[in-house]
XYZ file of C-alpha atoms in Angstrom:
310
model
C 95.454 108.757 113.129
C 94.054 107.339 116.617
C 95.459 104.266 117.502
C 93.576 100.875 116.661
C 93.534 99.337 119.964
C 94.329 100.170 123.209
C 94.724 98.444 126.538
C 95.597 99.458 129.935
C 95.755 97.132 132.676
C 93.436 94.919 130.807
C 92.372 91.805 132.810
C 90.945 88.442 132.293
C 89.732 85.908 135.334
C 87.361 82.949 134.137
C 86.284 82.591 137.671
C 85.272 85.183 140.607
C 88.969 85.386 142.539
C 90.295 83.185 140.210
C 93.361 83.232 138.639
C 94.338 85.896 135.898
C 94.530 84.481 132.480
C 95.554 87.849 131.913
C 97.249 90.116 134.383
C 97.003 94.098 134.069
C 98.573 94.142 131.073
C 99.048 97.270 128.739
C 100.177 97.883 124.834
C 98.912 99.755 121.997
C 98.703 98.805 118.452
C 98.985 101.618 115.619
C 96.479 101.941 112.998
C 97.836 99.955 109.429
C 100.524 98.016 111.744
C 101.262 94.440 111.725
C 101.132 93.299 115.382
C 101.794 90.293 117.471
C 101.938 88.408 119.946
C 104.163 85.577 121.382
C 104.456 83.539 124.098
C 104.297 79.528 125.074
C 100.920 77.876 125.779
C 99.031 79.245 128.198
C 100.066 82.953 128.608
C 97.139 84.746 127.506
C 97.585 85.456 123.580
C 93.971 83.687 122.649
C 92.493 85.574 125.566
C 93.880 88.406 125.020
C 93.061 88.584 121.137
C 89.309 86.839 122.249
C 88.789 90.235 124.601
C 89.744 92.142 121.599
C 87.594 90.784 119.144
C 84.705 90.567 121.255
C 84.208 87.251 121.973
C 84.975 87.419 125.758
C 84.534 90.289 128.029
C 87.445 92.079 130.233
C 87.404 91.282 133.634
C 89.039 94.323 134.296
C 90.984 97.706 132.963
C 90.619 99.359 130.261
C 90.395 98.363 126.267
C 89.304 100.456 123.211
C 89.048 98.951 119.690
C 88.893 101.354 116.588
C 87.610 103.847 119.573
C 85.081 102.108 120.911
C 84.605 100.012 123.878
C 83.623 96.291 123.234
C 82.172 95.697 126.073
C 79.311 98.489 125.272
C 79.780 98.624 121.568
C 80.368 95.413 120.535
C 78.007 95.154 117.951
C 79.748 98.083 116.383
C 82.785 96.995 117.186
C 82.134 93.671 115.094
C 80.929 95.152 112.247
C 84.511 96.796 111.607
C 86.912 94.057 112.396
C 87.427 90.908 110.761
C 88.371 87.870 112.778
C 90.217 84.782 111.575
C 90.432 81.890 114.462
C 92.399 79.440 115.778
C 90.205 76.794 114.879
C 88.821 75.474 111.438
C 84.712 76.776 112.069
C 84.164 76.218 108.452
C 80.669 75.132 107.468
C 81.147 71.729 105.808
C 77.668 71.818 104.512
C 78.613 74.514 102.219
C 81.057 74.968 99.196
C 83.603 77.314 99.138
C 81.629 80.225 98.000
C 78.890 79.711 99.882
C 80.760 80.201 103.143
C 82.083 83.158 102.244
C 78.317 84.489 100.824
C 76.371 83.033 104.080
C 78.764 84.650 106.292
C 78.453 88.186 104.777
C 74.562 88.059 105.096
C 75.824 88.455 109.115
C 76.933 92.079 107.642
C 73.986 92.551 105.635
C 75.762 92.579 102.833
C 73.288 92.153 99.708
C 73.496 89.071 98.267
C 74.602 90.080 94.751
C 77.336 92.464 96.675
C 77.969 89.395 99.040
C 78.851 86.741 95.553
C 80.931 89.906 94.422
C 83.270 90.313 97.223
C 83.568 86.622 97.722
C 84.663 86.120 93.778
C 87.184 88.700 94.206
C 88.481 87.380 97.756
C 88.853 84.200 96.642
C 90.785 85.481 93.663
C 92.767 87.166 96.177
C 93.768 84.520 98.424
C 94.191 82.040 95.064
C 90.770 79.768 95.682
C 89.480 80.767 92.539
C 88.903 77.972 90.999
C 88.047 75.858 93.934
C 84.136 78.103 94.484
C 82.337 74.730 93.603
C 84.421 72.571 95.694
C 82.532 71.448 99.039
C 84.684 72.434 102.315
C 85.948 68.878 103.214
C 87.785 68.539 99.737
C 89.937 71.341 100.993
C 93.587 70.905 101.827
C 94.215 71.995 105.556
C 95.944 75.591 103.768
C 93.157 75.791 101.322
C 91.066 75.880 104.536
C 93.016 78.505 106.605
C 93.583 80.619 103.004
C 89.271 80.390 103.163
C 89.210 81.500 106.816
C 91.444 84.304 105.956
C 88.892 85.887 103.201
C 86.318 84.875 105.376
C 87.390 87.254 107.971
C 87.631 90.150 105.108
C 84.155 89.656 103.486
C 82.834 92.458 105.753
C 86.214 94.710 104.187
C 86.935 95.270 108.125
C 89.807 98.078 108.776
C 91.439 95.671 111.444
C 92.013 91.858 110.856
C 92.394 89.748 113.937
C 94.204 86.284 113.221
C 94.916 83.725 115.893
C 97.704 80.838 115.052
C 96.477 81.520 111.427
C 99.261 79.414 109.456
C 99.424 76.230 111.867
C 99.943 72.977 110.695
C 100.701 74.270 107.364
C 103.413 73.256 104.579
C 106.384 75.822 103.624
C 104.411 76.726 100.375
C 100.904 77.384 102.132
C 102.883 79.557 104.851
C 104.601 81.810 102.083
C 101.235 82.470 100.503
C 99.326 83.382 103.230
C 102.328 85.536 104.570
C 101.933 87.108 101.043
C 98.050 87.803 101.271
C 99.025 89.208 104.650
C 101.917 91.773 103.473
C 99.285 92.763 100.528
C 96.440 93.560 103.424
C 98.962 95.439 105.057
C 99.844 97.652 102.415
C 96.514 98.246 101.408
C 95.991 100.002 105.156
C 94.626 96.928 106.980
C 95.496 96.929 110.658
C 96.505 93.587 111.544
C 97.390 91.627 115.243
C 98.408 88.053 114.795
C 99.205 85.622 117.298
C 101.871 82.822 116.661
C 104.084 80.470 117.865
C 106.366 80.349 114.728
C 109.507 83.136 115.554
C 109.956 82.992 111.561
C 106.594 84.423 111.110
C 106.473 86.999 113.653
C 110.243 88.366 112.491
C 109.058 88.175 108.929
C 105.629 89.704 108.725
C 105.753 92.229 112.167
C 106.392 96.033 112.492
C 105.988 95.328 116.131
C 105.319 92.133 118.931
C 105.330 91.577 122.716
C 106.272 88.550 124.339
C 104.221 87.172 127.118
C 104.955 84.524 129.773
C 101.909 83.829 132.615
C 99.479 86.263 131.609
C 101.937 89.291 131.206
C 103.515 91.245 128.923
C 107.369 90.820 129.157
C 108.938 92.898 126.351
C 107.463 95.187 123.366
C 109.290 96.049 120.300
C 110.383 95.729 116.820
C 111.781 91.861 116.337
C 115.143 93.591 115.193
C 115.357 96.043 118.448
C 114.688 92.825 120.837
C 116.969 90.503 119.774
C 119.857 94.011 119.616
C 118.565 94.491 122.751
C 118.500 91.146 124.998
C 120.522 88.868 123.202
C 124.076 88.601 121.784
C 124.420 88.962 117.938
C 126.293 85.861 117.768
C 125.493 82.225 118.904
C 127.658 78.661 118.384
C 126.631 75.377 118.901
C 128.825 72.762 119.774
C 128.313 68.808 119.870
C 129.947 65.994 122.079
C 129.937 62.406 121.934
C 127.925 61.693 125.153
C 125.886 63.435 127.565
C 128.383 63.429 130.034
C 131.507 64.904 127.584
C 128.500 67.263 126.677
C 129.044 68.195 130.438
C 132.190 68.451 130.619
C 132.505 70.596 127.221
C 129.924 73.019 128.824
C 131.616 73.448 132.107
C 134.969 73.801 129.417
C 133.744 75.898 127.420
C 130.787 77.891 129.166
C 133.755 81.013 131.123
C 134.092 81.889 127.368
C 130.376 82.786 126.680
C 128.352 85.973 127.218
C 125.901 83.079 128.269
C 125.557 79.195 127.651
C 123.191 76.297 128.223
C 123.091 72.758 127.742
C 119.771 72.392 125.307
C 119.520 68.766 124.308
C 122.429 67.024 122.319
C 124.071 70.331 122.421
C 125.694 73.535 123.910
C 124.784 76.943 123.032
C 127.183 79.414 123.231
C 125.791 83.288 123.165
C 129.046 85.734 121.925
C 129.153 88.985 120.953
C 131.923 87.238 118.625
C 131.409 83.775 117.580
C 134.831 83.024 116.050
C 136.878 84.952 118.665
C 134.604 82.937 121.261
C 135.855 79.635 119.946
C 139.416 80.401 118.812
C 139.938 81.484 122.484
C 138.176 77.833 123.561
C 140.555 75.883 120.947
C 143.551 77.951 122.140
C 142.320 76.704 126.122
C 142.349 72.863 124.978
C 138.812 72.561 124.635
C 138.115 69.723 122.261
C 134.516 69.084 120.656
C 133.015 66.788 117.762
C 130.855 69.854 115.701
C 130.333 73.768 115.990
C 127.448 75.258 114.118
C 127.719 79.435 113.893
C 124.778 81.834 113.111
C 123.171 85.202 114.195
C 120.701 85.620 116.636
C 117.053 85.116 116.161
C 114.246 86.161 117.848
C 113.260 82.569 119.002
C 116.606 83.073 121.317
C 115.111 86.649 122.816
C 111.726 84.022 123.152
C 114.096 81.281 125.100
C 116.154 83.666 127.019
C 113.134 85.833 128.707
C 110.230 82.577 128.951
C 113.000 79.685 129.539
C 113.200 76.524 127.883
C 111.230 74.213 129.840
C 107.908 72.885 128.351
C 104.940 74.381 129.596
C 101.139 72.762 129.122
């Protein structure tokens, strides 16, 4: 099957010889994968999903969607994909149903074909009995659950969702990663953009990581972290910043890698226990270790850095 979209040194400027919000960047998604992308604030995801779902035009390269260009298909282009934002559009005048019936007239959708697929969508996503209820009496997941089977009233083959499950509690986020998984098997194409690592390791085949406008890895979340981190990582705690210091500068020769990252010190080992039975062994005293595996939000650290970007 042809791929669902496809960039090559695809570029975004907001201004003539400004600077690129994204920056030549290139990556494929497969038809019926689960795709995303990662990165902090600021490094192109919304653009980069915005030029894809036709909402803002490339500045330059080259992009296809489903085969077709956006920028001289677009209308087509829309008619096939369904697009969940990152911000609640909702129309509060409406009740539930209503949204998702006013918003499949834009696919002329007949009306009695429109109240059909939004009965069974909101059956799917578990808003059944909430058709009546006017959009402001919505929980904030009840609201992103509606966005997501407002995006599918058109029954697009590609699904576009940016930040989809922010703000939302443990419960909400299971369920919509649920409805997700169930779009995917049924042969849905989806790209997702997120900041939660959980998320992204849980629900994608593949992501890419970008930092600045580019694209810094692609892969599976299991081959990145087997690929740029160690498998094992330790924590340790001191009493005070500066023993925290100290235990660093102790224990850091021991380490694939280390960092100071708050109250603690993170310790990257291709052996955690080895790693601090040779530190004990050396003298080097600390109040609390902490072992686990890898996870992708250390690949994320490692390759964008810690610091806080706005």
């Amino acid at each position: 099957m042809p791929d669902a979209v496809v960039a090559r040194a695809l570029e975004k400027r907001y201004s003539a010889g400004g600077e690129r919000a994204v920056a030549a960047i290139d990556f494929t998604v497969r038809t019926r994968e689960f795709f995303g992308f990662l990165g902090p604030n600021g490094a192109g995801k919304t653009t980069t999903m915005r030029m894809i779902s036709c909402r803002s035009q490339r500045s330059g390269g080259d992009l296809e969607v489903l085969g077709l260009d956006p920028a001289r298909a677009a209308r087509a282009v829309k008619r096939s994909i369904g697009v969940v934002p990152q911000e609640t559009n909702l129309d509060s005048v409406l009740n539930v149903r209503e949204n998702l019936v006013a918003h499949a007239r834009y696919f002329d959708v007949p009306r009695a074909e429109a109240r059909a697929r939004a009965d069974e969508l909101l059956e799917f996503v578990s808003l059944a009995d909430r058709a009546e209820w006017h959009v402001d009496a919505l929980s904030g997941g009840m609201k992103r659950r509606l966005l997501i089977a407002r995006g599918l009233i058109n029954r697009p083959t590609l699904l576009v969702l940016d930040e989809p499950t922010t703000g939302l509690d443990p419960q909400a986020r299971h369920l919509v990663w649920d409805r997700l998984r169930e779009l995917r098997r049924r042969g849905v194409t989806l790209v997702i953009t997120t900041h939660y690592m959980d998320e992204a390791a849980q629900l994608c085949d593949r992501i890419v990581i970008m930092h600045q406008g580019r694209i810094l890895v692609t892969g599976s979340p299991a081959e990145l972290i087997r690929t740029h981190v160690e498998p094992a990582v330790v924590e340790l705690t001191a009493a005070s910043a500066g023993e925290l210091e100290r235990l660093a500068a102790a224990v850091g020769p021991y380490a694939a890698r280390h960092e100071v990252a708050g109250d603690r010190v993170v310790l990257h080992a291709d052996d955690a226990e080895a790693l601090l039975k040779t530190a004990r062994d050396a003298g080097v005293e600390y109040d609390s270790a902490t072992f686990r595996a890898a996870t992708l939000e250390d690949v994320f650290l490692k390759l964008t850095g810690r610091r806080l970007e706005e």
